[in-house]
Amino acid sequence: MVSYKELGLVNSRELFKKAITGKYAIPAFNFNNMEQMQAIVQACVEENSPVILQVSSGARKYANQTILRYMAQGAVEYAKELGRNIPIVLHLDHGDTFELCKSCIEFGFSSVMIDGSHHSYNENIELTAKVVEYAHKYDVTVEGELGVLAGIEDDVKAEHHTYTQPEEVEDFVKKTGVDSLAISIGTSHGANKFKPEQCTRNADGILVPPPLRFDILKEVEKRISGFPIVLHGSSSVPQDLVKIINVNGGKLKDAIGIPEEQLREAAKSAVCKINIDSDGRLAMTAAIRETFNLHPEWFDPRQYLGPAREGLKTLYRHKLVNVLGSAGKA
Ligand code: G3H
Ligand code: 13P
Ligand code: ZN
């Protein structure tokens, strides 16, 4: 058993408290390789932002849990070396079993998500409460989820949103003891969050998706005032990146995300953690495809992973400053 405290990591409790009062959200960026980790740390150090380094169970399988653990420890040391001891949380994204959450806690994670949203309400409560009971012994914070996002989460695919029912949140939070709650208000995972027929066109011909259900968010906030809320599926799918991918041989069709102004609005409320993964994937892929196209003779991975890391860093800095509002808050 290794405690996250020995690795220099922090749990999310204090960060969320400050984020709610300060009307901003903490970035939760997914990572599974070195370049992503470096880009996240560089961006957060340069913008003086706290950060949640997020690992899905797929990422854990891909990169190996021991390696990820040392990478997170490396991230803490790297941030210091770059000149700022920013708060870093190592968080399990979409944990689906008690055993997985327990194993992550034993490997040095400071925060876990137990996603029981695909179970019945009572089973979700039972599973979440069990994880909370174990995690709190080690001062590890726990995120639960109520409501189901449309799209793909690891191996689970949902065709439609099941919006969070505000009448359930108070009971769920009380019975489980969770530290934060992910809710479903119209965001979804991946780069194809809406079908074009669900969108309208603005004066410039750009597709505008239906707005997030701020009415549900407000109702949730009313019932559990001051409680930390989490938004998953919050990539905006920047159209300039989609274009770079497609003019350089990519084939992304109908890629539509959540408008950044809506996420900025949400970050000013009790939403204090915003999950972004797909936008990072787009930034890396755009840089790599462009580099391959411009320099077909290059074959040293550093020649294309270097620009990919730069592209990621630019994207993350933009999110911290213009979307989450977490810049300057470390
Ligand atoms: O919520 C899903 C995250 O984007 C992680 O995706 O399971 O493919 O690593 P992944
Ligand atoms: P995106 O696919 O919108 O980036 O969402 C990521 C996420 O919610 C990770 O848990
Ligand atoms: Zn998610």
CSV table of C-alpha atoms and ligand atoms in Angstrom, one decimal:
chain,number,residue,atom,x,y,z
A,1,MET,CA,0.0,0.0,0.0
A,2,VAL,CA,1.4,3.4,-0.9
A,3,SER,CA,-0.4,6.6,0.3
A,4,TYR,CA,-0.8,9.4,-2.2
A,5,LYS,CA,0.4,11.7,0.4
A,6,GLU,CA,3.9,10.1,0.2
A,7,LEU,CA,3.8,10.8,-3.6
A,8,GLY,CA,3.1,14.6,-3.0
A,9,LEU,CA,-0.4,14.3,-4.4
A,10,VAL,CA,-3.6,15.9,-2.8
A,11,ASN,CA,-7.2,14.8,-2.7
A,12,SER,CA,-9.9,17.0,-4.3
A,13,ARG,CA,-11.7,18.2,-1.1
A,14,GLU,CA,-10.0,21.6,-0.6
A,15,LEU,CA,-9.7,22.3,-4.3
A,16,PHE,CA,-13.4,21.9,-4.8
A,17,LYS,CA,-14.3,24.1,-1.8
A,18,LYS,CA,-12.1,26.9,-3.3
A,19,ALA,CA,-13.5,26.3,-6.8
A,20,ILE,CA,-17.1,26.7,-5.7
A,21,THR,CA,-16.5,29.9,-3.8
A,22,GLY,CA,-14.2,31.3,-6.5
A,23,LYS,CA,-16.6,30.4,-9.3
A,24,TYR,CA,-14.3,28.3,-11.4
A,25,ALA,CA,-13.8,24.6,-12.2
A,26,ILE,CA,-10.8,22.4,-11.7
A,27,PRO,CA,-9.6,20.8,-15.0
A,28,ALA,CA,-9.7,17.0,-15.1
A,29,PHE,CA,-7.6,16.0,-18.1
A,30,ASN,CA,-7.2,12.3,-19.0
A,31,PHE,CA,-3.7,10.9,-19.7
A,32,ASN,CA,-2.1,7.6,-20.6
A,33,ASN,CA,1.3,8.6,-22.0
A,34,MET,CA,4.3,10.8,-21.2
A,35,GLU,CA,3.6,13.5,-23.8
A,36,GLN,CA,0.1,14.1,-22.4
A,37,MET,CA,1.3,14.2,-18.9
A,38,GLN,CA,4.1,16.7,-19.8
A,39,ALA,CA,1.7,18.9,-21.7
A,40,ILE,CA,-0.8,19.0,-18.8
A,41,VAL,CA,1.9,19.8,-16.2
A,42,GLN,CA,3.5,22.5,-18.4
A,43,ALA,CA,0.2,24.2,-19.1
A,44,CYS,CA,-0.9,24.1,-15.5
A,45,VAL,CA,2.4,25.4,-14.2
A,46,GLU,CA,2.5,28.2,-16.8
A,47,GLU,CA,-1.0,29.2,-15.9
A,48,ASN,CA,-0.7,28.5,-12.2
A,49,SER,CA,-3.7,26.1,-12.1
A,50,PRO,CA,-4.5,23.2,-9.9
A,51,VAL,CA,-5.1,20.0,-11.9
A,52,ILE,CA,-6.7,16.6,-11.7
A,53,LEU,CA,-4.7,13.9,-13.7
A,54,GLN,CA,-7.3,11.4,-14.7
A,55,VAL,CA,-6.8,7.8,-15.5
A,56,SER,CA,-9.6,5.6,-17.0
A,57,SER,CA,-9.5,1.8,-16.6
A,58,GLY,CA,-8.7,1.6,-20.3
A,59,ALA,CA,-5.7,3.9,-19.7
A,60,ARG,CA,-4.7,1.7,-16.8
A,61,LYS,CA,-4.7,-1.3,-19.0
A,62,TYR,CA,-2.8,0.5,-21.8
A,63,ALA,CA,-0.1,2.1,-19.7
A,64,ASN,CA,0.2,-0.3,-16.7
A,65,GLN,CA,-0.8,0.9,-13.3
A,66,THR,CA,2.7,0.9,-11.8
A,67,ILE,CA,4.0,3.1,-14.6
A,68,LEU,CA,1.1,5.5,-14.3
A,69,ARG,CA,1.7,5.7,-10.5
A,70,TYR,CA,5.3,6.7,-11.1
A,71,MET,CA,4.3,9.1,-13.9
A,72,ALA,CA,1.9,10.9,-11.4
A,73,GLN,CA,4.7,11.1,-8.9
A,74,GLY,CA,6.9,12.3,-11.7
A,75,ALA,CA,4.3,14.9,-12.6
A,76,VAL,CA,4.6,16.3,-9.0
A,77,GLU,CA,8.4,16.5,-9.2
A,78,TYR,CA,8.3,17.9,-12.8
A,79,ALA,CA,5.9,20.7,-11.7
A,80,LYS,CA,8.3,21.7,-8.9
A,81,GLU,CA,11.2,21.6,-11.4
A,82,LEU,CA,9.3,23.9,-13.7
A,83,GLY,CA,9.0,26.3,-10.8
A,84,ARG,CA,5.6,25.8,-9.2
A,85,ASN,CA,4.3,23.3,-6.6
A,86,ILE,CA,0.8,23.2,-8.0
A,87,PRO,CA,-1.8,20.9,-6.4
A,88,ILE,CA,-2.1,17.6,-8.3
A,89,VAL,CA,-4.8,15.0,-7.8
A,90,LEU,CA,-4.5,11.5,-9.3
A,91,HIS,CA,-8.0,10.4,-10.0
A,92,LEU,CA,-9.6,7.1,-11.3
A,93,ASP,CA,-12.1,8.0,-14.0
A,94,HIS,CA,-15.2,5.8,-14.3
A,95,GLY,CA,-14.2,3.1,-11.9
A,96,ASP,CA,-16.8,0.4,-12.2
A,97,THR,CA,-16.1,-2.0,-9.4
A,98,PHE,CA,-15.2,-1.8,-5.7
A,99,GLU,CA,-12.1,-3.9,-6.4
A,100,LEU,CA,-10.8,-1.5,-9.1
A,101,CYS,CA,-11.3,1.5,-6.7
A,102,LYS,CA,-9.6,-0.4,-3.9
A,103,SER,CA,-6.6,-1.3,-6.1
A,104,CYS,CA,-6.2,2.3,-7.3
A,105,ILE,CA,-6.3,3.6,-3.7
A,106,GLU,CA,-3.6,1.0,-2.8
A,107,PHE,CA,-1.5,2.2,-5.7
A,108,GLY,CA,-1.5,5.8,-4.6
A,109,PHE,CA,-4.6,7.4,-6.2
A,110,SER,CA,-5.9,10.4,-4.2
A,111,SER,CA,-9.4,10.3,-5.6
A,112,VAL,CA,-11.6,7.8,-7.3
A,113,MET,CA,-14.8,7.8,-9.2
A,114,ILE,CA,-17.2,4.9,-8.7
A,115,ASP,CA,-19.6,5.1,-11.6
A,116,GLY,CA,-22.7,3.1,-10.6
A,117,SER,CA,-24.9,5.1,-13.0
A,118,HIS,CA,-25.6,2.0,-15.1
A,119,HIS,CA,-27.0,0.1,-12.1
A,120,SER,CA,-30.4,0.6,-10.4
A,121,TYR,CA,-30.7,3.5,-8.0
A,122,ASN,CA,-30.4,1.3,-4.9
A,123,GLU,CA,-27.5,-0.8,-6.3
A,124,ASN,CA,-25.7,2.5,-7.2
A,125,ILE,CA,-26.1,3.6,-3.6
A,126,GLU,CA,-24.9,0.3,-2.2
A,127,LEU,CA,-21.8,0.2,-4.4
A,128,THR,CA,-20.9,3.9,-4.0
A,129,ALA,CA,-21.3,3.7,-0.2
A,130,LYS,CA,-19.0,0.7,0.0
A,131,VAL,CA,-16.3,2.5,-2.0
A,132,VAL,CA,-16.7,5.7,0.1
A,133,GLU,CA,-16.4,3.7,3.4
A,134,TYR,CA,-13.1,2.2,2.2
A,135,ALA,CA,-11.7,5.4,0.5
A,136,HIS,CA,-12.4,7.6,3.5
A,137,LYS,CA,-10.2,5.5,5.7
A,138,TYR,CA,-7.3,6.7,3.6
A,139,ASP,CA,-8.6,10.2,3.1
A,140,VAL,CA,-9.2,9.5,-0.5
A,141,THR,CA,-12.1,11.5,-2.1
A,142,VAL,CA,-14.9,9.8,-4.0
A,143,GLU,CA,-17.0,11.0,-7.0
A,144,GLY,CA,-20.3,9.3,-7.6
A,145,GLU,CA,-22.7,9.6,-10.6
A,146,LEU,CA,-26.4,9.9,-11.0
A,147,GLY,CA,-27.9,9.9,-14.5
A,148,VAL,CA,-26.5,8.4,-17.6
A,149,LEU,CA,-24.6,10.3,-20.4
A,150,ALA,CA,-25.3,9.4,-23.9
A,151,GLY,CA,-22.2,8.1,-25.8
A,152,ILE,CA,-19.4,5.7,-24.9
A,153,GLU,CA,-17.8,5.3,-21.5
A,154,ASP,CA,-15.1,2.6,-21.8
A,155,ASP,CA,-17.1,-0.5,-22.9
A,156,VAL,CA,-20.5,0.9,-21.9
A,157,LYS,CA,-22.6,2.6,-24.6
A,158,ALA,CA,-25.8,4.5,-24.0
A,159,GLU,CA,-27.9,5.7,-27.0
A,160,HIS,CA,-29.7,8.4,-25.1
A,161,HIS,CA,-29.2,10.7,-22.1
A,162,THR,CA,-30.9,9.8,-18.9
A,163,TYR,CA,-30.9,13.2,-17.2
A,164,THR,CA,-30.2,13.3,-13.5
A,165,GLN,CA,-33.4,13.5,-11.5
A,166,PRO,CA,-32.9,16.4,-9.0
A,167,GLU,CA,-35.3,14.7,-6.6
A,168,GLU,CA,-32.7,11.9,-6.1
A,169,VAL,CA,-29.6,13.9,-5.4
A,170,GLU,CA,-30.1,14.8,-1.7
A,171,ASP,CA,-30.9,11.2,-0.8
A,172,PHE,CA,-28.0,9.8,-2.8
A,173,VAL,CA,-25.4,12.2,-1.3
A,174,LYS,CA,-26.7,11.5,2.2
A,175,LYS,CA,-26.8,7.7,1.9
A,176,THR,CA,-23.5,7.3,0.1
A,177,GLY,CA,-21.3,10.0,1.7
A,178,VAL,CA,-19.7,10.9,-1.6
A,179,ASP,CA,-17.5,14.0,-1.9
A,180,SER,CA,-18.7,15.0,-5.3
A,181,LEU,CA,-21.4,14.1,-7.8
A,182,ALA,CA,-21.3,13.8,-11.6
A,183,ILE,CA,-24.6,14.7,-13.2
A,184,SER,CA,-26.1,14.3,-16.6
A,185,ILE,CA,-27.4,17.6,-18.2
A,186,GLY,CA,-26.8,17.0,-21.9
A,187,THR,CA,-23.0,16.5,-22.2
A,188,SER,CA,-21.7,13.2,-23.6
A,189,HIS,CA,-18.5,11.4,-24.2
A,190,GLY,CA,-16.5,11.4,-27.4
A,191,ALA,CA,-16.2,13.7,-30.5
A,192,ASN,CA,-19.7,13.1,-31.8
A,193,LYS,CA,-21.9,14.5,-29.1
A,194,PHE,CA,-24.8,15.6,-31.3
A,195,LYS,CA,-26.2,14.6,-34.7
A,196,PRO,CA,-26.4,17.5,-37.2
A,197,GLU,CA,-30.2,17.2,-37.2
A,198,GLN,CA,-30.3,18.0,-33.5
A,199,CYS,CA,-28.5,21.3,-34.2
A,200,THR,CA,-29.5,24.6,-35.7
A,201,ARG,CA,-27.3,26.8,-37.9
A,202,ASN,CA,-26.2,30.3,-36.8
A,203,ALA,CA,-25.8,33.3,-39.1
A,204,ASP,CA,-22.3,32.1,-40.1
A,205,GLY,CA,-23.6,28.7,-41.0
A,206,ILE,CA,-22.0,27.0,-38.0
A,207,LEU,CA,-24.0,24.2,-36.3
A,208,VAL,CA,-25.2,25.1,-32.9
A,209,PRO,CA,-26.1,22.2,-30.6
A,210,PRO,CA,-29.1,22.2,-28.2
A,211,PRO,CA,-28.2,24.0,-24.9
A,212,LEU,CA,-27.2,22.1,-21.8
A,213,ARG,CA,-30.0,21.6,-19.2
A,214,PHE,CA,-29.1,24.4,-16.9
A,215,ASP,CA,-32.6,24.1,-15.4
A,216,ILE,CA,-31.6,20.6,-14.0
A,217,LEU,CA,-28.3,22.0,-12.7
A,218,LYS,CA,-30.0,24.8,-10.9
A,219,GLU,CA,-32.5,22.4,-9.3
A,220,VAL,CA,-29.7,20.2,-8.2
A,221,GLU,CA,-27.8,23.1,-6.7
A,222,LYS,CA,-30.9,24.2,-4.9
A,223,ARG,CA,-31.3,20.8,-3.3
A,224,ILE,CA,-27.7,20.2,-2.3
A,225,SER,CA,-26.5,23.8,-1.9
A,226,GLY,CA,-22.7,24.1,-2.0
A,227,PHE,CA,-22.1,20.5,-2.9
A,228,PRO,CA,-19.4,19.8,-5.6
A,229,ILE,CA,-20.8,18.9,-9.0
A,230,VAL,CA,-18.9,17.3,-11.8
A,231,LEU,CA,-19.4,17.5,-15.6
A,232,HIS,CA,-18.2,14.6,-17.8
A,233,GLY,CA,-18.2,14.7,-21.5
A,234,SER,CA,-17.2,18.3,-21.7
A,235,SER,CA,-15.0,18.5,-24.8
A,236,SER,CA,-15.9,21.3,-27.2
A,237,VAL,CA,-14.5,19.6,-30.3
A,238,PRO,CA,-12.7,22.7,-31.8
A,239,GLN,CA,-13.6,22.9,-35.4
A,240,ASP,CA,-10.2,24.2,-36.4
A,241,LEU,CA,-8.7,21.0,-35.1
A,242,VAL,CA,-11.3,18.8,-36.9
A,243,LYS,CA,-10.4,20.7,-40.1
A,244,ILE,CA,-6.7,20.2,-39.7
A,245,ILE,CA,-7.3,16.4,-39.2
A,246,ASN,CA,-9.6,16.1,-42.2
A,247,VAL,CA,-7.4,18.2,-44.7
A,248,ASN,CA,-4.5,15.9,-43.7
A,249,GLY,CA,-6.1,12.6,-44.5
A,250,GLY,CA,-8.4,12.2,-41.5
A,251,LYS,CA,-12.1,11.2,-41.8
A,252,LEU,CA,-14.0,12.8,-38.8
A,253,LYS,CA,-17.6,13.2,-39.7
A,254,ASP,CA,-20.2,15.2,-37.8
A,255,ALA,CA,-17.8,16.0,-35.0
A,256,ILE,CA,-19.7,18.4,-32.6
A,257,GLY,CA,-19.0,19.3,-29.0
A,258,ILE,CA,-20.3,21.5,-26.1
A,259,PRO,CA,-19.9,25.2,-26.8
A,260,GLU,CA,-17.2,26.7,-24.6
A,261,GLU,CA,-19.4,29.6,-23.4
A,262,GLN,CA,-21.8,27.1,-21.8
A,263,LEU,CA,-19.0,25.3,-20.0
A,264,ARG,CA,-17.7,28.7,-18.8
A,265,GLU,CA,-21.2,29.4,-17.5
A,266,ALA,CA,-21.3,26.0,-15.7
A,267,ALA,CA,-17.9,26.6,-14.2
A,268,LYS,CA,-19.3,29.7,-12.4
A,269,SER,CA,-21.9,27.5,-10.6
A,270,ALA,CA,-21.4,24.5,-8.2
A,271,VAL,CA,-19.8,22.7,-11.1
A,272,CYS,CA,-16.2,22.5,-9.9
A,273,LYS,CA,-14.7,19.6,-12.0
A,274,ILE,CA,-14.9,19.5,-15.8
A,275,ASN,CA,-13.7,16.5,-17.6
A,276,ILE,CA,-11.9,16.9,-20.9
A,277,ASP,CA,-10.3,14.1,-22.9
A,278,SER,CA,-11.5,14.1,-26.5
A,279,ASP,CA,-10.3,17.6,-27.2
A,280,GLY,CA,-6.8,16.5,-26.2
A,281,ARG,CA,-7.0,13.5,-28.5
A,282,LEU,CA,-8.0,15.9,-31.4
A,283,ALA,CA,-5.1,18.3,-30.7
A,284,MET,CA,-2.6,15.5,-30.7
A,285,THR,CA,-4.0,13.9,-33.8
A,286,ALA,CA,-4.2,17.2,-35.7
A,287,ALA,CA,-0.5,17.9,-35.0
A,288,ILE,CA,0.6,14.4,-35.9
A,289,ARG,CA,-1.4,14.3,-39.2
A,290,GLU,CA,-0.1,17.7,-40.2
A,291,THR,CA,3.5,16.8,-39.4
A,292,PHE,CA,3.3,13.6,-41.4
A,293,ASN,CA,1.8,15.4,-44.3
A,294,LEU,CA,4.4,18.2,-44.3
A,295,HIS,CA,7.4,15.9,-43.6
A,296,PRO,CA,6.7,12.4,-45.1
A,297,GLU,CA,10.5,11.7,-44.8
A,298,TRP,CA,10.5,12.1,-40.9
A,299,PHE,CA,10.4,8.9,-38.9
A,300,ASP,CA,11.8,9.8,-35.5
A,301,PRO,CA,8.8,9.8,-33.1
A,302,ARG,CA,10.1,12.9,-31.4
A,303,GLN,CA,9.6,14.8,-34.6
A,304,TYR,CA,5.8,14.3,-34.5
A,305,LEU,CA,5.2,13.7,-30.8
A,306,GLY,CA,7.0,17.0,-30.0
A,307,PRO,CA,4.5,19.1,-32.1
A,308,ALA,CA,1.7,16.9,-30.6
A,309,ARG,CA,2.8,17.9,-27.1
A,310,GLU,CA,2.9,21.6,-28.1
A,311,GLY,CA,-0.5,21.4,-29.6
A,312,LEU,CA,-1.9,19.8,-26.5
A,313,LYS,CA,-0.2,22.4,-24.3
A,314,THR,CA,-1.8,25.3,-26.3
A,315,LEU,CA,-5.2,23.6,-26.0
A,316,TYR,CA,-4.9,23.1,-22.2
A,317,ARG,CA,-3.7,26.7,-21.6
A,318,HIS,CA,-6.7,27.9,-23.5
A,319,LYS,CA,-9.1,25.8,-21.4
A,320,LEU,CA,-7.6,26.9,-18.1
A,321,VAL,CA,-7.8,30.6,-19.0
A,322,ASN,CA,-10.9,30.9,-21.2
A,323,VAL,CA,-13.2,28.0,-20.2
A,324,LEU,CA,-12.5,26.7,-16.7
A,325,GLY,CA,-11.3,30.0,-15.1
A,326,SER,CA,-8.8,28.0,-13.0
A,327,ALA,CA,-5.7,29.9,-14.2
A,328,GLY,CA,-4.0,31.7,-11.3
A,329,LYS,CA,-5.8,29.6,-8.7
A,330,ALA,CA,-3.2,27.1,-7.7
B,1,G3H,O1,-14.9,8.9,-20.2
B,1,G3H,C1,-14.1,8.4,-20.9
B,1,G3H,C2,-12.7,8.9,-21.1
B,1,G3H,O2,-12.7,9.7,-22.2
B,1,G3H,C3,-11.7,7.8,-21.1
B,1,G3H,O3,-11.7,7.2,-22.3
B,1,G3H,O4,-11.7,4.8,-21.6
B,1,G3H,O5,-11.0,5.4,-23.9
B,1,G3H,O6,-9.6,5.9,-21.9
B,1,G3H,P1,-10.9,5.7,-22.5
B,2,13P,P1,-14.9,14.1,-23.5
B,2,13P,O1,-15.0,12.8,-24.3
B,2,13P,O2,-16.0,15.0,-23.8
B,2,13P,O3,-13.6,14.7,-23.5
B,2,13P,O4,-15.2,13.6,-22.0
B,2,13P,C1,-14.2,13.1,-21.2
B,2,13P,C2,-14.7,12.5,-19.9
B,2,13P,O5,-15.8,12.7,-19.5
B,2,13P,C3,-13.8,11.6,-19.1
B,2,13P,O6,-14.4,11.0,-18.0
B,3,ZN,ZN,-16.5,10.6,-18.2
